[in-house]
Coordinates of C-alpha atoms in Angstrom, one line a residue:
M1 CA 70.4 54.3 180.7
S2 CA 73.3 53.4 178.3
E3 CA 75.0 56.1 176.3
L4 CA 73.6 56.6 172.8
R5 CA 75.9 55.2 170.1
K6 CA 77.6 57.8 168.0
R7 CA 76.6 57.9 164.3
V8 CA 79.4 58.2 161.7
Y9 CA 80.1 58.3 158.0
T10 CA 83.0 56.5 156.4
Y11 CA 84.8 57.8 153.3
T12 CA 87.2 55.8 151.1
R13 CA 89.2 56.9 148.1
V14 CA 91.8 55.3 146.0
S15 CA 93.5 56.4 142.8
T16 CA 94.2 53.9 140.0
A17 CA 97.9 54.1 140.6
M18 CA 97.6 53.2 144.4
Q19 CA 95.6 49.9 144.3
I20 CA 98.1 48.2 146.5
D21 CA 97.9 46.3 149.9
G22 CA 96.8 48.6 152.7
Y23 CA 95.3 51.2 150.3
S24 CA 92.6 49.2 148.4
L25 CA 89.0 50.2 149.0
D26 CA 88.2 46.9 150.6
A27 CA 91.2 47.1 152.9
Q28 CA 90.2 50.7 154.0
K29 CA 86.6 49.7 154.6
A30 CA 87.6 46.6 156.7
R31 CA 90.0 48.7 158.9
M32 CA 87.4 51.4 159.5
K33 CA 84.6 48.9 160.3
A34 CA 86.8 47.2 162.9
F35 CA 87.6 50.7 164.4
A36 CA 83.9 51.6 164.5
D37 CA 82.9 48.3 166.2
Y38 CA 85.6 48.7 168.8
N39 CA 84.5 52.3 169.6
N40 CA 80.8 51.4 169.6
Y41 CA 80.1 53.6 166.5
D42 CA 77.2 53.1 164.1
I43 CA 78.2 53.5 160.4
V44 CA 75.1 55.1 158.9
G45 CA 76.6 56.1 155.5
E46 CA 79.4 54.9 153.3
Y47 CA 80.9 57.0 150.6
E48 CA 83.7 56.0 148.2
D49 CA 85.5 57.5 145.2
A50 CA 87.4 55.0 143.1
G51 CA 90.1 56.1 140.7
K52 CA 90.0 59.7 141.9
S53 CA 93.0 61.9 142.6
G54 CA 93.5 63.6 145.9
K55 CA 94.8 66.8 144.5
S56 CA 91.4 68.5 144.7
I57 CA 88.0 67.8 146.2
E58 CA 86.5 68.9 142.8
G59 CA 85.4 66.0 140.7
R60 CA 85.0 63.6 143.7
L61 CA 81.2 63.1 143.4
Q62 CA 80.8 61.0 146.6
F63 CA 82.9 63.3 148.7
N64 CA 80.8 66.3 147.7
Q65 CA 77.6 64.3 148.3
M66 CA 78.9 63.5 151.8
M67 CA 79.5 67.1 152.5
E68 CA 76.0 68.0 151.3
D69 CA 74.5 65.4 153.6
I70 CA 76.5 66.8 156.5
K71 CA 75.3 70.3 155.8
S72 CA 71.6 69.1 155.6
G73 CA 72.0 67.2 158.9
K74 CA 70.5 64.2 157.1
D75 CA 71.8 61.5 159.5
S76 CA 72.9 63.6 162.6
V77 CA 76.5 62.2 162.4
S78 CA 79.2 63.1 164.8
Y79 CA 82.3 61.9 162.8
V80 CA 83.6 61.1 159.4
L81 CA 86.0 58.1 159.5
V82 CA 88.9 57.9 156.9
F83 CA 91.6 55.3 156.7
K84 CA 94.4 57.9 156.4
L85 CA 94.5 61.7 156.0
S86 CA 95.9 61.3 152.5
R87 CA 92.7 59.5 151.5
F88 CA 90.7 62.5 152.6
G89 CA 92.8 64.9 150.5
R90 CA 96.4 65.8 149.5
N91 CA 95.7 69.6 149.1
A92 CA 96.4 71.3 152.5
A93 CA 94.0 74.2 151.7
D94 CA 91.2 71.9 150.7
V95 CA 91.6 69.7 153.8
L96 CA 91.6 72.5 156.3
S97 CA 88.7 74.5 154.7
T98 CA 86.6 71.3 154.4
L99 CA 87.3 70.4 158.0
Q100 CA 86.3 73.9 159.1
V101 CA 83.0 73.4 157.2
M102 CA 82.4 70.0 158.9
Q103 CA 83.1 71.5 162.4
D104 CA 80.7 74.3 161.7
F105 CA 78.0 71.6 161.5
G106 CA 79.3 69.7 164.6
V107 CA 81.1 67.0 162.7
N108 CA 84.7 66.0 163.3
L109 CA 87.3 63.9 161.4
I110 CA 89.0 60.7 162.6
C111 CA 92.0 59.4 160.6
V112 CA 92.1 55.7 161.8
E113 CA 95.6 54.8 160.7
D114 CA 97.2 58.1 161.6
G115 CA 95.5 58.1 165.1
I116 CA 94.1 61.6 164.6
D117 CA 90.8 63.0 166.0
S118 CA 90.0 66.6 165.1
S119 CA 87.8 66.9 168.2
K120 CA 90.9 66.6 170.4
D121 CA 93.1 69.6 171.2
A122 CA 96.1 68.4 169.2
G123 CA 94.0 66.9 166.4
K124 CA 93.6 69.9 164.1
L125 CA 97.3 70.8 164.5
M126 CA 98.3 67.3 163.4
I127 CA 95.9 67.6 160.5
S128 CA 97.5 70.9 159.4
V129 CA 101.0 69.4 159.5
L130 CA 100.1 66.0 157.8
S131 CA 98.0 67.6 155.1
A132 CA 100.9 69.9 154.2
V133 CA 103.2 66.9 154.1
A134 CA 100.7 65.0 151.9
E135 CA 100.6 67.9 149.5
I136 CA 104.5 68.0 149.3
E137 CA 104.5 64.2 148.7
R138 CA 101.9 64.6 145.9
E139 CA 104.1 67.2 144.2
N140 CA 107.2 65.0 144.6
I141 CA 105.3 62.1 143.0
R142 CA 104.2 64.4 140.1
V143 CA 107.8 65.6 139.5
Q144 CA 109.2 62.1 139.6
T145 CA 106.5 60.9 137.2
M146 CA 107.3 63.8 134.9
E147 CA 111.0 63.1 134.9
G148 CA 110.3 59.5 134.1
R149 CA 108.1 60.5 131.1
I150 CA 110.7 63.0 129.8
Q151 CA 113.4 60.3 129.9
K152 CA 111.1 57.9 128.1
A153 CA 110.4 60.5 125.4
R154 CA 114.1 61.2 125.0
E155 CA 114.6 57.5 124.3
G156 CA 112.0 57.8 121.5
K157 CA 109.4 55.6 123.3
W158 CA 105.6 56.2 123.5
N159 CA 104.7 57.8 126.8
G160 CA 101.4 56.0 127.5
G161 CA 97.8 56.7 127.0
F162 CA 95.8 55.8 123.9
A163 CA 97.7 55.3 120.7
P164 CA 97.2 58.2 118.2
Y165 CA 94.8 57.5 115.4
G166 CA 96.6 55.4 112.7
Y167 CA 98.6 53.4 115.3
K168 CA 98.0 50.6 117.8
L169 CA 99.8 49.7 120.9
V170 CA 101.7 46.4 121.0
N171 CA 103.5 45.7 124.3
G172 CA 103.6 49.4 124.9
N173 CA 105.1 50.2 121.5
L174 CA 103.5 52.0 118.6
E175 CA 102.8 50.0 115.5
I176 CA 101.0 51.2 112.3
N177 CA 97.3 50.2 112.1
E178 CA 96.9 50.0 108.4
E179 CA 93.1 50.1 108.7
E180 CA 93.4 53.6 110.2
A181 CA 96.6 54.8 108.6
E182 CA 95.2 55.1 105.1
A183 CA 93.0 58.0 106.2
I184 CA 96.1 59.7 107.7
R185 CA 97.9 59.5 104.4
V186 CA 94.9 60.9 102.5
I187 CA 94.7 63.8 105.0
Y188 CA 98.3 64.8 104.5
N189 CA 98.3 64.4 100.8
Q190 CA 95.1 66.4 100.3
Y191 CA 96.3 69.2 102.7
V192 CA 99.7 69.6 101.1
N193 CA 99.0 68.9 97.4
T194 CA 95.6 70.7 97.1
D195 CA 94.1 74.0 98.1
S196 CA 91.8 72.2 100.6
G197 CA 91.8 73.2 104.3
A198 CA 90.7 71.1 107.2
N199 CA 87.0 71.7 106.5
G200 CA 87.5 70.8 102.8
I201 CA 89.3 67.6 103.7
S202 CA 86.5 66.7 106.2
K203 CA 84.0 66.9 103.3
Y204 CA 86.4 65.1 101.0
L205 CA 86.7 62.1 103.4
E206 CA 82.9 62.0 103.9
N207 CA 82.2 62.2 100.1
H208 CA 84.7 59.3 99.5
G209 CA 83.3 57.1 102.2
I210 CA 86.3 57.3 104.5
H211 CA 85.0 57.3 108.0
K212 CA 86.8 57.4 111.3
I213 CA 87.0 54.0 113.0
I214 CA 85.3 54.3 116.4
R215 CA 87.6 53.4 119.3
Q216 CA 87.7 54.0 123.0
N217 CA 89.0 57.7 122.7
G218 CA 86.7 58.7 119.9
K219 CA 83.0 58.0 119.5
T220 CA 82.1 59.9 116.3
P221 CA 82.6 58.2 112.9
L222 CA 83.4 61.5 111.2
F223 CA 86.7 63.3 110.7
N224 CA 85.8 66.8 111.8
A225 CA 88.0 69.8 111.1
S226 CA 89.5 70.2 114.6
F227 CA 90.5 66.5 114.6
I228 CA 92.1 66.8 111.2
R229 CA 94.1 69.9 112.4
M230 CA 95.3 67.9 115.4
I231 CA 96.5 65.1 113.1
L232 CA 98.3 67.6 110.8
K233 CA 100.1 69.2 113.8
N234 CA 101.2 65.9 115.4
P235 CA 104.8 65.0 114.7
V236 CA 104.2 61.3 115.7
Y237 CA 103.0 60.7 112.1
C238 CA 106.5 61.4 110.6
G239 CA 108.3 59.2 113.1
K240 CA 108.9 61.7 116.0
I241 CA 108.1 61.6 119.6
A242 CA 107.1 64.9 121.2
Y243 CA 106.8 65.7 124.9
G244 CA 105.4 68.9 126.3
R245 CA 103.4 70.1 123.2
R246 CA 100.6 71.0 125.6
K247 CA 100.9 71.9 129.2
M248 CA 98.3 72.0 132.0
E249 CA 98.5 75.6 133.4
K250 CA 96.6 77.0 136.3
I251 CA 93.8 79.4 135.4
H252 CA 94.7 82.8 136.9
G253 CA 92.6 83.7 139.9
T254 CA 91.5 80.1 140.7
R255 CA 92.7 77.5 143.2
N256 CA 92.3 74.2 141.4
D257 CA 91.2 75.1 137.8
Y258 CA 93.6 74.2 135.0
H259 CA 93.5 74.3 131.2
L260 CA 95.7 72.9 128.4
V261 CA 97.9 75.5 126.7
E262 CA 99.9 74.8 123.6
Q263 CA 103.7 75.4 124.0
D264 CA 106.1 76.8 121.5
N265 CA 109.1 74.9 122.9
Y266 CA 108.8 71.2 123.6
L267 CA 111.0 68.1 123.4
L268 CA 111.1 66.5 119.9
V269 CA 113.1 63.4 119.2
D270 CA 113.3 60.5 116.7
G271 CA 110.8 57.9 117.7
L272 CA 111.3 54.1 117.7
H273 CA 108.1 53.7 115.7
E274 CA 107.6 53.6 111.9
P275 CA 106.3 56.8 110.4
I276 CA 103.1 56.9 108.4
V277 CA 104.1 60.0 106.3
S278 CA 107.5 61.3 105.3
E279 CA 109.2 64.0 107.4
E280 CA 109.3 66.2 104.2
L281 CA 105.5 65.9 103.8
W282 CA 104.9 66.7 107.5
Q283 CA 107.2 69.8 107.2
E284 CA 105.2 71.0 104.2
A285 CA 102.0 70.6 106.2
Q286 CA 103.5 72.8 109.0
V287 CA 104.4 75.5 106.5
K288 CA 100.8 75.6 105.2
L289 CA 99.4 75.6 108.7
L290 CA 101.7 78.5 109.7
A291 CA 100.8 80.4 106.6
Q292 CA 97.0 79.9 107.1
S293 CA 97.2 80.8 110.8
K294 CA 98.0 84.3 109.8
K295 CA 94.9 84.7 107.6
Y296 CA 91.6 85.8 109.0
E297 CA 88.4 84.6 107.3
H298 CA 85.9 87.4 106.9
I299 CA 82.4 86.2 107.5
N300 CA 79.2 87.9 106.3
K301 CA 77.4 88.4 109.6
S302 CA 73.9 88.3 108.2
K303 CA 72.9 86.9 104.9
D304 CA 69.5 88.5 105.2
T305 CA 70.8 92.1 105.3
K306 CA 71.6 94.0 102.2
T307 CA 75.3 94.2 101.1
H308 CA 76.4 97.7 100.4
L309 CA 78.9 97.5 97.6
L310 CA 81.0 100.6 98.4
S311 CA 80.3 101.0 102.1
G312 CA 83.5 102.5 103.8
I313 CA 85.2 102.6 100.4
V314 CA 83.5 105.8 99.1
K315 CA 84.8 108.8 100.9
C316 CA 83.1 112.0 102.1
P317 CA 84.1 115.0 99.9
I318 CA 84.1 117.3 103.0
C319 CA 85.8 115.4 105.9
G320 CA 87.3 112.4 104.0
A321 CA 85.8 109.8 106.3
G322 CA 84.1 106.7 105.0
M323 CA 80.5 106.8 103.9
Y324 CA 78.3 103.9 104.8
G325 CA 75.3 102.4 103.2
N326 CA 71.9 103.1 104.9
K327 CA 68.2 102.9 104.1
S328 CA 65.3 105.3 104.3
I329 CA 61.7 104.5 103.5
K330 CA 60.0 106.7 101.0
H331 CA 56.3 107.4 101.5
K332 CA 53.5 108.5 99.2
K333 CA 51.5 111.7 99.9
D334 CA 48.8 109.6 101.6
G335 CA 51.5 108.3 104.1
T336 CA 51.6 104.7 102.7
K337 CA 55.1 103.2 102.0
Y338 CA 56.4 103.8 98.5
K339 CA 59.8 102.1 98.4
D340 CA 63.1 101.6 100.2
F341 CA 65.7 104.1 99.3
Y342 CA 69.3 103.0 99.7
Y343 CA 72.0 105.6 100.0
Y344 CA 75.6 106.4 101.2
G345 CA 75.9 109.0 103.9
C346 CA 79.0 110.3 105.9
K347 CA 79.4 108.4 109.1
H348 CA 80.2 111.8 110.9
R349 CA 76.9 113.5 109.9
K350 CA 75.8 112.6 113.4
M351 CA 78.2 113.2 116.3
D352 CA 80.5 110.2 116.5
R353 CA 83.5 110.0 118.9
G354 CA 83.8 113.8 119.0
Y355 CA 83.5 114.3 115.3
K356 CA 80.7 115.9 113.3
C357 CA 80.5 116.6 109.6
D358 CA 78.1 119.0 108.0
Y359 CA 77.8 117.0 104.7
K360 CA 74.2 115.9 104.8
K361 CA 73.8 114.6 101.2
Q362 CA 72.3 111.2 100.6
I363 CA 74.1 109.6 97.6
N364 CA 72.0 107.3 95.6
E365 CA 73.6 103.9 96.2
E366 CA 72.4 102.2 93.0
L367 CA 73.6 105.1 90.8
L368 CA 77.1 105.2 92.3
D369 CA 77.5 101.4 92.3
D370 CA 76.6 101.2 88.6
S371 CA 79.0 104.1 87.8
V372 CA 81.9 102.3 89.5
A373 CA 81.1 99.0 87.8
E374 CA 80.8 100.7 84.4
I375 CA 84.2 102.4 84.8
I376 CA 85.9 99.1 85.7
S377 CA 84.2 97.4 82.7
K378 CA 85.5 100.1 80.4
L379 CA 88.9 100.0 81.9
V380 CA 89.4 96.3 81.4
S381 CA 88.1 96.4 77.8
N382 CA 90.8 99.0 76.9
P383 CA 93.4 97.2 74.7
K384 CA 96.2 99.1 76.3
F385 CA 95.1 98.0 79.8
A386 CA 94.6 94.4 78.7
A387 CA 98.2 94.3 77.4
M388 CA 99.5 95.7 80.7
M389 CA 97.6 93.1 82.7
Q390 CA 99.0 90.2 80.7
K391 CA 102.5 91.6 81.2
K392 CA 101.9 91.6 85.0
I393 CA 100.6 88.0 85.0
N394 CA 103.7 86.9 83.1
M395 CA 106.1 88.6 85.6
Q396 CA 108.1 86.3 87.9
V397 CA 108.4 87.1 91.6
D398 CA 112.0 87.5 93.0
T399 CA 112.5 84.9 95.7
T400 CA 116.4 85.0 95.6
A401 CA 116.8 86.3 99.2
I402 CA 114.4 83.8 100.7
E403 CA 115.9 81.0 98.7
Q404 CA 119.4 81.8 100.1
E405 CA 117.9 81.9 103.6
L406 CA 116.3 78.5 103.1
E407 CA 119.6 77.0 101.7
N408 CA 121.4 78.4 104.8
Y409 CA 119.0 76.7 107.2
E410 CA 119.0 73.4 105.3
S411 CA 122.8 73.4 105.4
K412 CA 122.8 74.1 109.2
L413 CA 120.2 71.3 109.7
R414 CA 122.4 68.8 107.8
Q415 CA 125.4 69.7 109.9
S416 CA 123.4 69.4 113.1
Y417 CA 122.1 66.0 112.2
A418 CA 125.6 64.9 111.4
V419 CA 126.8 66.1 114.8
K420 CA 123.9 64.4 116.5
A421 CA 124.7 61.1 114.8
K422 CA 128.3 61.4 115.8
I423 CA 127.4 62.0 119.5
I424 CA 125.1 59.0 119.5
E425 CA 127.9 56.9 118.0
E426 CA 130.2 58.0 120.8
I427 CA 127.7 57.1 123.4
D428 CA 127.2 53.6 121.9
T429 CA 131.0 53.0 121.9
L430 CA 131.6 54.1 125.6
D431 CA 133.2 51.4 127.7
P432 CA 131.0 50.7 130.8
D433 CA 134.1 49.5 132.7
D434 CA 135.9 52.9 132.3
K435 CA 136.2 54.5 135.7
H436 CA 135.0 57.8 134.1
Y437 CA 132.1 56.2 132.3
I438 CA 129.4 58.0 134.2
K439 CA 130.9 61.4 133.8
R440 CA 131.6 60.8 130.1
K441 CA 128.1 59.5 129.5
A442 CA 126.6 62.6 131.3
D443 CA 128.7 65.0 129.2
L444 CA 127.7 63.3 126.0
D445 CA 124.0 63.2 127.1
N446 CA 124.1 66.9 127.8
R447 CA 125.7 67.6 124.4
L448 CA 123.0 65.4 122.7
Y449 CA 120.1 67.2 124.5
N450 CA 121.6 70.6 123.5
M451 CA 121.9 69.4 119.9
Y452 CA 118.2 68.4 120.0
D453 CA 117.4 71.9 121.1
N454 CA 119.5 73.4 118.3
I455 CA 117.9 71.1 115.7
E456 CA 114.4 72.1 116.9
K457 CA 115.4 75.8 116.7
I458 CA 116.7 75.4 113.1
E459 CA 113.6 73.3 112.0
N460 CA 111.3 76.1 113.3
Q461 CA 113.3 78.7 111.4
L462 CA 113.1 76.6 108.3
I463 CA 109.4 76.2 108.6
S464 CA 109.0 80.0 109.0
A465 CA 111.2 80.7 106.0
R466 CA 109.2 78.2 103.9
A467 CA 106.0 79.8 105.0
K468 CA 107.4 83.2 104.0
K469 CA 108.3 82.0 100.6
Q470 CA 104.9 80.4 100.2
A471 CA 103.3 83.7 101.2
I472 CA 105.3 85.6 98.6
Q473 CA 104.3 83.2 95.9
A474 CA 100.7 83.1 97.1
E475 CA 100.5 86.9 96.9
K476 CA 101.7 86.7 93.3
L477 CA 99.1 84.0 92.6
T478 CA 96.4 86.1 94.2
S479 CA 97.3 89.0 92.0
D480 CA 97.3 86.8 88.9
N481 CA 93.8 85.5 89.9
I482 CA 92.4 89.0 90.3
F483 CA 93.9 90.0 86.9
S484 CA 92.3 87.0 85.3
V485 CA 89.0 87.9 86.9
L486 CA 89.3 91.4 85.7
I487 CA 89.8 90.2 82.1
H488 CA 86.3 88.6 82.3
F489 CA 84.9 91.2 84.7
E490 CA 81.8 92.2 82.8
K491 CA 80.6 88.6 82.4
L492 CA 81.4 87.6 86.0
Y493 CA 79.9 90.7 87.6
A494 CA 76.6 90.1 85.9
V495 CA 76.2 86.7 87.6
M496 CA 77.8 87.4 91.0
S497 CA 75.7 87.8 94.2
E498 CA 75.8 91.1 96.1
F499 CA 78.2 89.6 98.6
E500 CA 80.6 88.3 95.9
R501 CA 80.5 91.7 94.2
R502 CA 81.4 93.3 97.5
Q503 CA 84.4 90.9 98.0
L504 CA 85.7 91.6 94.5
I505 CA 85.4 95.4 94.8
E506 CA 86.9 95.3 98.3
T507 CA 89.9 93.4 97.0
L508 CA 90.3 95.6 93.9
V509 CA 89.4 99.2 94.9
S510 CA 91.1 101.3 97.6
E511 CA 88.8 104.2 97.6
V512 CA 86.2 106.0 95.6
Q513 CA 86.0 109.9 95.6
I514 CA 82.8 111.8 94.8
Y515 CA 81.9 115.4 94.0
E516 CA 80.5 117.6 96.7
E517 CA 77.5 118.4 94.5
R518 CA 75.8 116.2 91.9
Q519 CA 77.0 117.1 88.4
S520 CA 74.8 118.4 85.6
N521 CA 74.8 115.1 83.9
G522 CA 73.5 113.4 87.1
Q523 CA 76.8 111.8 88.2
W524 CA 78.5 111.8 91.6
L525 CA 81.7 109.7 90.7
K526 CA 84.9 111.7 90.6
S527 CA 87.8 109.2 90.8
I528 CA 88.7 105.6 91.7
K529 CA 91.9 104.5 93.4
F530 CA 92.9 100.9 92.9
K531 CA 94.8 98.6 95.3
L532 CA 96.7 96.5 92.9
P533 CA 99.5 97.7 90.6
I534 CA 97.3 97.6 87.6
I535 CA 98.4 100.5 85.4
E536 CA 101.6 102.4 84.9
E537 CA 99.9 105.6 83.7
D538 CA 96.5 107.3 83.8
I539 CA 94.0 106.1 81.2
N540 CA 91.1 108.4 80.4
I541 CA 87.8 106.7 81.0
Y542 CA 84.3 108.1 80.3
L543 CA 80.9 107.0 81.4
D544 CA 78.2 106.4 78.8
N545 CA 76.8 109.9 79.4
G546 CA 80.2 111.4 78.5
H547 CA 81.1 112.1 82.1
H548 CA 84.9 111.9 82.6
V549 CA 86.3 110.2 85.7
E550 CA 89.2 112.3 86.6
C551 CA 91.8 109.6 87.1
V552 CA 92.4 106.0 87.9
V553 CA 95.3 106.0 90.4
L554 CA 97.8 103.3 91.0
M555 CA 98.7 102.1 94.5
S556 CA 101.4 99.6 94.2
R557 CA 102.0 96.7 96.6
D558 CA 105.7 96.5 95.6
K559 CA 108.1 97.3 98.4
A560 CA 111.3 99.2 97.7

């Protein structure tokens, strides 16, 4: 009886960069079929991954399907045929662990071109050696590719991939796509010259019928906030070429998992392409981005829950901790619900983190809220106070120091640009026939790259200084806005929602003190301490029932 023919799988893989003679899918298949026919093997399954990298087995759908079929014993195969070991994988750990799994199920690997059979004594050793070599080769290719891209970026050329929105690729060079570029100009002008953020600009574009043109790297017709922020951060729009803004970094604790991480230091040079916006406008956008990144938006977690106006602001008269809004349900004598009673209670009246307070009073929330609002209304209607507020609004902020800092950075930047231009001129005038040409060119290139680093450092310092100046001016503007709101406090307070009232009080009031016992006239309010530098001296304020609030205390934001 003739020997049964061995059943085998074939696996082929080729990356898009390696479609050359001897490595194409068809060439691999033909070579393996000839090998199978010669050795009397039956090919019962063919698996191929086109355009897939060999750095990892993850993401190779056909490879993983083949492994699942091996584990299930689907076709009772004895071998997997591959053209070369590098087609099976270029990661040594992956190759060896996968081979071990295959052998656990009685399947071996044959590398046709390399002449390796893992069922032979020396086969697995050769696989270990060659897979390590393949991994080193892959890393060398990656490094060489990176160096080529860095050099291309240094020359101000586009580094490949899809053109950024607003540009098109013509013979590998970036050219402005006017159909898309108009939206880029609107985005920068709106961001820099209005109070709008990315979300606001997204709505503005939608309301004005400006839609994103759908292309191969973007399927949605809308400019969402994240895409707008990407546009605002990208220096390509002011005529620069950046390299290394984001870097693939390995996720700690994994073997082949990576993620993109934004870098603080990256290569930034003048590009050969035409800018869509001016460098000054782009720099102003970076200043605003930097300033906004330091702010945190407070979000009301639940719109359905009651907002407690003074929660955390009113202080316990015994332990000084914040008192927080709460609710109890009042019942009638027959046990039926009467109404919800909202009150402020000390957060330490129950054991909390080792603290316990004996103050058990429940302060009527509505009564205390109304007393605070009444005091503020009376305060702002006081002619003396109104005059003080107007004086504060008219005061100018002192930005002399930061102006000097900005002037210093701008002067350094001008000098650095002048030195850069001189170095470039020296490079252009070098004589290629000079016997020291290569050394001179290398020295000048090194000086030029160092100058680019220096320019980048100064530009970042300039952006930070501008952001600092903007923050100083914004704080003054915020104070002015609050003063203006206070002048019209009574009218505004009457129409505000609970949440809006809470935001105003939180911005305005530092703390509220209450008496330990309710006063004979029914009041709890003892004193109010404000955050803003509103008054220079105490002003006596009385509630409608004649109750005197002890003091209105100033807490100035001014720094010595």
